[in-house]
Amino acid sequence: MIGLLDAIIQGILLGGLYALFATGLSLMFGVMRLVNLAHGDLIVLAAFVILAVTEKLGVDPFAAVLLAAPILFAIGFGLQHVLLNRTLGRDLLPPLLVTFGLSIIVQNGLLQMFSADSRRLRSGAIETASVSLGGDIAVGVVPLLTLVSAIAVIVALNFIFYRTSIGRAFRATSDDLDVAQLMGIDVNRTFAMAMGIAFVVIAIAALYLGLRANFDPTIGPARLLYAFEAVIIGGLGSFWGTLAGGIILGLAQTIGARIDPEWQILSGHLAFLLVLVIRPRGLFPRAID
Amino acid sequence: MDPGTAKPKQIFRIATAHGVSRPAAAIACIVLLGLVLLPTFAGRNLIQDLIFLFYMLALAQCWNLLAGYAGLISVGQQAFVGLGGYVLFALTLVAGLNPLLAIPVAGIVSAALALPTALIVFRLRGAYFAIGTWVVAEVYRLGFAQVKALGGGTGTSLTPSVTASVPGIEWIKTLLDVRTPAARDIASYWLALALVVGTLAFVYFLLRSRQGLALGAIRDREAAAASLGVDITSIKLAVYVATATMTGMIGALIYLQKARISPDAAFSVLDWTAYVIFITVIGGIGTIEGPIIGAVVFYLMQRYLADFGAWYLILLGTLGILVMLLAPRGLWGLLSRRYDLTLFPTRRRLETEPDE
Amino acid sequence: MPLLSTHDLTAFYGDFQALYGIDLSFDAGETIAIIGANGAGKSTFLKAIAGLIPSRPDSVLLDGHPIGAKRAAEIVKLGIALVPEGRRLFPSLTVEENLLIGGHGRKLPGPWTLDRVYGLFPILKERRASAAPILSGGQQQMAAIGRALMSNPRILLCDEISLGLAPIVIADIYAALPQIKAEGTSVVLVEQDIVQAMKAADRVYCFQEGRVSLEGRPGELSRDQIHRAYFG
C-alpha cells in the first residue's frame, strides 16, 4: 500500500518534469502550429549551456539558469525569425524536415563540442535533500521543486497569454493569421517572441533535467517523445491540460517501473497509445479548432 | 451553338508516355542487365556498397510513396525495418525456416501489424502523425528488447548454418569461383537488386494506375480530392500497409546480410528514417526519379565523408534544410525543370491533335 | 490630391488574374460604394489596398505616397483598416479583447477608444466579456467594425457588412456610419445590397470581371446603366 502511494507521489513529481518538457512544445504549437522535432535536443542543448555557465563562472545551476535564460531567449528569437518562419505555411513537410535536420545538427554539434560523456548539473546539498511526508514516504527536494516550477511556469504563461497585449497577439495570430496582420501585428516578430519565451521554458526544463539525472548529447529524441505524449494526452486546450498529460505520463512510467524496471518507458508509451485510442483529442481538447 | 461556326473539332487524348521515356526505357534495360551481370567482374567492396545503395533506395521509394504521394509523413518507418529483421531472425533461428522464405513472411507480418498500428496513428493528423509513428517504433524497439529468445536488449547473431542456407550459394560458388562469404554477398546483392527493381516497378505501376491518379490528387490538394469522391482514408491506409510490407521485406533482407541484429540498431531512427528522408528530399520528393538521385548522392557522401562522423551528420542536416528552403523539389526538380526531363512518366498529359 | 488613389491596379491569385487595371480615387471624408456581381473583384480590391495581396508599389497611393508594396501590418499603421468579409473575429478572444487588439498596432492619434466604440454600439459593452463566437451575427459585425475603428483609421474598408443579416440589423449597423464619417473618416463600402450602398455613398463604382464598368454619383445613375454595368 505504502509502495503504491509512494509510486503515485513519485509519478506525479516526475510528471512535473515532463510537463516542463511539454509546455514549450505546447506553446510552439499553440501559437505558430509548429511541431518541433528538435525540441528534445534543444532541451539538451540548454542543459549544456547551463553547464557551461556553471563551469565558466563557478556559479550554482540555479544562478546559471538566470544568466542562460536571456541567451536562450535570444537564440530562440533568432532561430524563429531567421529560419523557422520561412518554413511555415500550408505544406507540412518543410517545418518537419527543417526541425528534423536541426535535431541532427544540434545532437552532433553537442557531441563534437562536449563529447559523448554523461554530465550532470551539481548543486550541492539540495540534490540529496528530501522532505518527509510522514510515514515512510519522503520526497526529494529537487523533484518537488520541479513540479512547483512547472506550476509556476504555467501560471506565468497564462498571465502572459491572458493578461498582456503580446499574449493577446499570440492568441489572435494563432486564430487567424491574415486578420492578425490587419490588426497591425507583425506576425514574424510575434512568432519569434513566442519562440523566445518557449526557449526560456526550455532553459527551466533543462535545469531540472540536468539536476535530476545524467544527460548526454543523445538523449534529446526520447525527451521529445515524452513532451509530445504529454501534450497529446492533455489535449491542446490549455497549459493545465499539458500538466495533467505530463503527470499521467509520469504516473504510467513510475507504476510500470515498479512492476519491472525495464518497463518504465514502455508503460509510458502504452499509456499514451491507450489515451489515443480512447480519447483521440486528449483529455482537455481545444474548444475551437 | 451553331455547328457551322463551331471551332474545328479536336481529339483529346490522355497520355502518360513521354518523348524521353522510350530511349530511357532502353537505357534502363541495359543498366539493369549490367547490374545483374556485375558480380561476374566486380570486387567484393563494390558489391557490398551497392547492396547498401539498393536497400537505401528501396526504403526511400517506400517513404516517398508514403510521404510524397499519400501525404503521410512518417518518422517511424524504422518500426517495419526492425520488425522485418526480427521476424527473419525468429523464423530462421527459432523455427528453422529457410531465409529466402522468411523474407516474404516478414512482409506479411509487417502488413498484419501495420493494420492495428494504423488504427491508432491515423487518429493523429499531419505533424502529430509523424511523432506518433515514432512512438510506435519505440514501442516495437522496447518490445523486442524484452524477447530473451532473440537476445533481449543486446541482440543476437545468425548462425553460419542459417546464413549458408540461402539457396544458390553453392551454385554461385562454383559458377563464379568464389569463397562462401563472397558468394553470400553476391546472393544478397541479387536479392537486393530484385527487391529494389520490384519496389520501383510497384511504385511506377501504382502511380500509373487509377489509384495512382487518386494519389496524385491527394498530393496536390487533399480537400479537393475528397470533394471529388476520392476515398482518402482507405487509399492512405492501403499505401501505409503496402509500404509497411515492402519496408518489412527490405528490413529482413538488410538483417540477413548483416547477420547480426539488436533493438537499438534495427529500430534506429537515424539509419532507417532520417537518412531515408534526406535521400528523398535532397533528390526530390514526390517523384520516382528523385530518390534515385538522392540515393546516389547519399551513397557518395557516406562513402567519402562518413569518416568525419559528427561533422558529416551536421553537413547532412544542413544540406537537408537548405534544399527544403531553397529548392523544395530537390535536385531532380532542378534538373527536370531545366531540361524538361521525365524518366518514369507517371503524369498524365493532355494531348490534342486537330481532327482530319 | 485625393486621399487614396489606385493606378492600373492588378491582382493575382497564383496564375489567376482577379483585377485588370483598376483606377479609382476618393477624398478625405468621402464615402464610396463598390458594387458588382460575385467574382467581380470587389473583395480582392479591398484586400489589395489593405496589403493582404501584394501589388506594384505605385499602383496604390496614399496622400500621393506609394504604399502598394507594403504589408498589411504596415498599412494599418498608415491609417487604412479593413473590416473583413464574414467578420472574422478572433474566436478565442473576448469581445473586449477583439476590440483591444484592433488598437494593437495603433500609431495614429484619434478619437476612437474602447468607450467611444461602446458608445457607438452599446450592446457590445453588455457583451464585452463574452467569447466572440457566441455573439449574434449583427453583434459580431458591430464588433468587427469597432475592432477596425480602434486603429483610428483615416480610411475604413468594409467588406460586405450586411451579408447574412436581417434588414433591421443592417439598418442598425448603417445607422452608425454617420458618426464614423463625422470623425472625418473616409469609408469604402463593398456591398451586394445595392439599395443600401446607394443610400450611404457619395459616389459609386461598379466592378465587372476585374474592371471598373461604371462610376458616378448615386442620384445621377439610372437603373438601366447600373444593370448593364453589373451584368455586362
PDB file of C-alpha atoms in Angstrom, chain A residues 161-163 165-166 168-173 175-188 190 288, chain C residues 50 52 71-73 76-77 82 84 87-88 90-94 97-98 100-106 133 147:
ATOM      1  CA  PHE A 161      -1.356  34.810 -22.660  1.00  0.00           C
ATOM      2  CA  TYR A 162      -4.442  36.223 -20.952  1.00  0.00           C
ATOM      3  CA  ARG A 163      -3.297  39.446 -19.290  1.00  0.00           C
ATOM      4  CA  SER A 165      -1.031  42.573 -25.106  1.00  0.00           C
ATOM      5  CA  ILE A 166       1.647  40.268 -26.522  1.00  0.00           C
ATOM      6  CA  ARG A 168      -3.449  38.699 -26.927  1.00  0.00           C
ATOM      7  CA  ALA A 169      -1.401  38.916 -30.108  1.00  0.00           C
ATOM      8  CA  PHE A 170      -0.281  35.286 -29.651  1.00  0.00           C
ATOM      9  CA  ARG A 171      -3.861  34.093 -29.403  1.00  0.00           C
ATOM     10  CA  ALA A 172      -5.105  36.273 -32.248  1.00  0.00           C
ATOM     11  CA  THR A 173      -2.293  35.168 -34.560  1.00  0.00           C
ATOM     12  CA  ASP A 175      -6.683  32.063 -34.545  1.00  0.00           C
ATOM     13  CA  ASP A 176      -6.334  33.849 -37.874  1.00  0.00           C
ATOM     14  CA  LEU A 177      -3.033  34.767 -39.449  1.00  0.00           C
ATOM     15  CA  ASP A 178      -4.411  37.108 -42.124  1.00  0.00           C
ATOM     16  CA  VAL A 179      -6.691  39.096 -39.873  1.00  0.00           C
ATOM     17  CA  ALA A 180      -3.937  39.334 -37.254  1.00  0.00           C
ATOM     18  CA  GLN A 181      -1.871  41.180 -39.845  1.00  0.00           C
ATOM     19  CA  LEU A 182      -4.799  43.503 -40.493  1.00  0.00           C
ATOM     20  CA  MET A 183      -4.573  44.443 -36.808  1.00  0.00           C
ATOM     21  CA  GLY A 184      -1.016  45.635 -37.350  1.00  0.00           C
ATOM     22  CA  ILE A 185       0.508  42.537 -35.756  1.00  0.00           C
ATOM     23  CA  ASP A 186       3.949  41.763 -37.151  1.00  0.00           C
ATOM     24  CA  VAL A 187       3.489  38.010 -37.394  1.00  0.00           C
ATOM     25  CA  ASN A 188       7.166  37.160 -37.823  1.00  0.00           C
ATOM     26  CA  THR A 190       5.226  37.717 -32.756  1.00  0.00           C
ATOM     27  CA  ILE A 288     -12.284  25.718 -31.340  1.00  0.00           C
TER      28      ILE A 288
ATOM     29  CA  ALA C  50      -5.162  46.543 -47.212  1.00  0.00           C
ATOM     30  CA  LEU C  52      -3.165  41.174 -47.973  1.00  0.00           C
ATOM     31  CA  ARG C  71       2.474  44.570 -45.946  1.00  0.00           C
ATOM     32  CA  ALA C  72      -0.878  44.537 -44.172  1.00  0.00           C
ATOM     33  CA  ALA C  73       0.667  45.143 -40.753  1.00  0.00           C
ATOM     34  CA  VAL C  76      -2.991  49.591 -40.873  1.00  0.00           C
ATOM     35  CA  LYS C  77      -0.459  51.835 -39.139  1.00  0.00           C
ATOM     36  CA  LEU C  82     -10.269  46.583 -43.239  1.00  0.00           C
ATOM     37  CA  PRO C  84     -13.048  41.620 -43.496  1.00  0.00           C
ATOM     38  CA  ARG C  87     -16.435  39.444 -39.756  1.00  0.00           C
ATOM     39  CA  ARG C  88     -13.613  37.069 -38.820  1.00  0.00           C
ATOM     40  CA  PHE C  90     -10.799  36.095 -33.211  1.00  0.00           C
ATOM     41  CA  PRO C  91     -12.739  33.177 -31.730  1.00  0.00           C
ATOM     42  CA  SER C  92     -10.525  32.617 -28.708  1.00  0.00           C
ATOM     43  CA  LEU C  93     -10.672  36.291 -27.675  1.00  0.00           C
ATOM     44  CA  THR C  94     -13.495  38.006 -25.817  1.00  0.00           C
ATOM     45  CA  GLU C  97     -10.095  41.686 -26.371  1.00  0.00           C
ATOM     46  CA  ASN C  98     -11.124  41.736 -30.007  1.00  0.00           C
ATOM     47  CA  LEU C 100      -8.338  45.972 -27.881  1.00  0.00           C
ATOM     48  CA  ILE C 101      -6.377  44.019 -30.441  1.00  0.00           C
ATOM     49  CA  GLY C 102      -7.790  46.345 -33.083  1.00  0.00           C
ATOM     50  CA  GLY C 103      -5.682  49.017 -31.432  1.00  0.00           C
ATOM     51  CA  HIS C 104      -2.615  46.774 -31.293  1.00  0.00           C
ATOM     52  CA  GLY C 105      -0.633  48.500 -33.987  1.00  0.00           C
ATOM     53  CA  ARG C 106      -2.139  51.911 -33.401  1.00  0.00           C
ATOM     54  CA  PRO C 133     -18.273  33.168 -31.466  1.00  0.00           C
ATOM     55  CA  ARG C 147     -12.237  46.484 -33.916  1.00  0.00           C
TER      56      ARG C 147
END
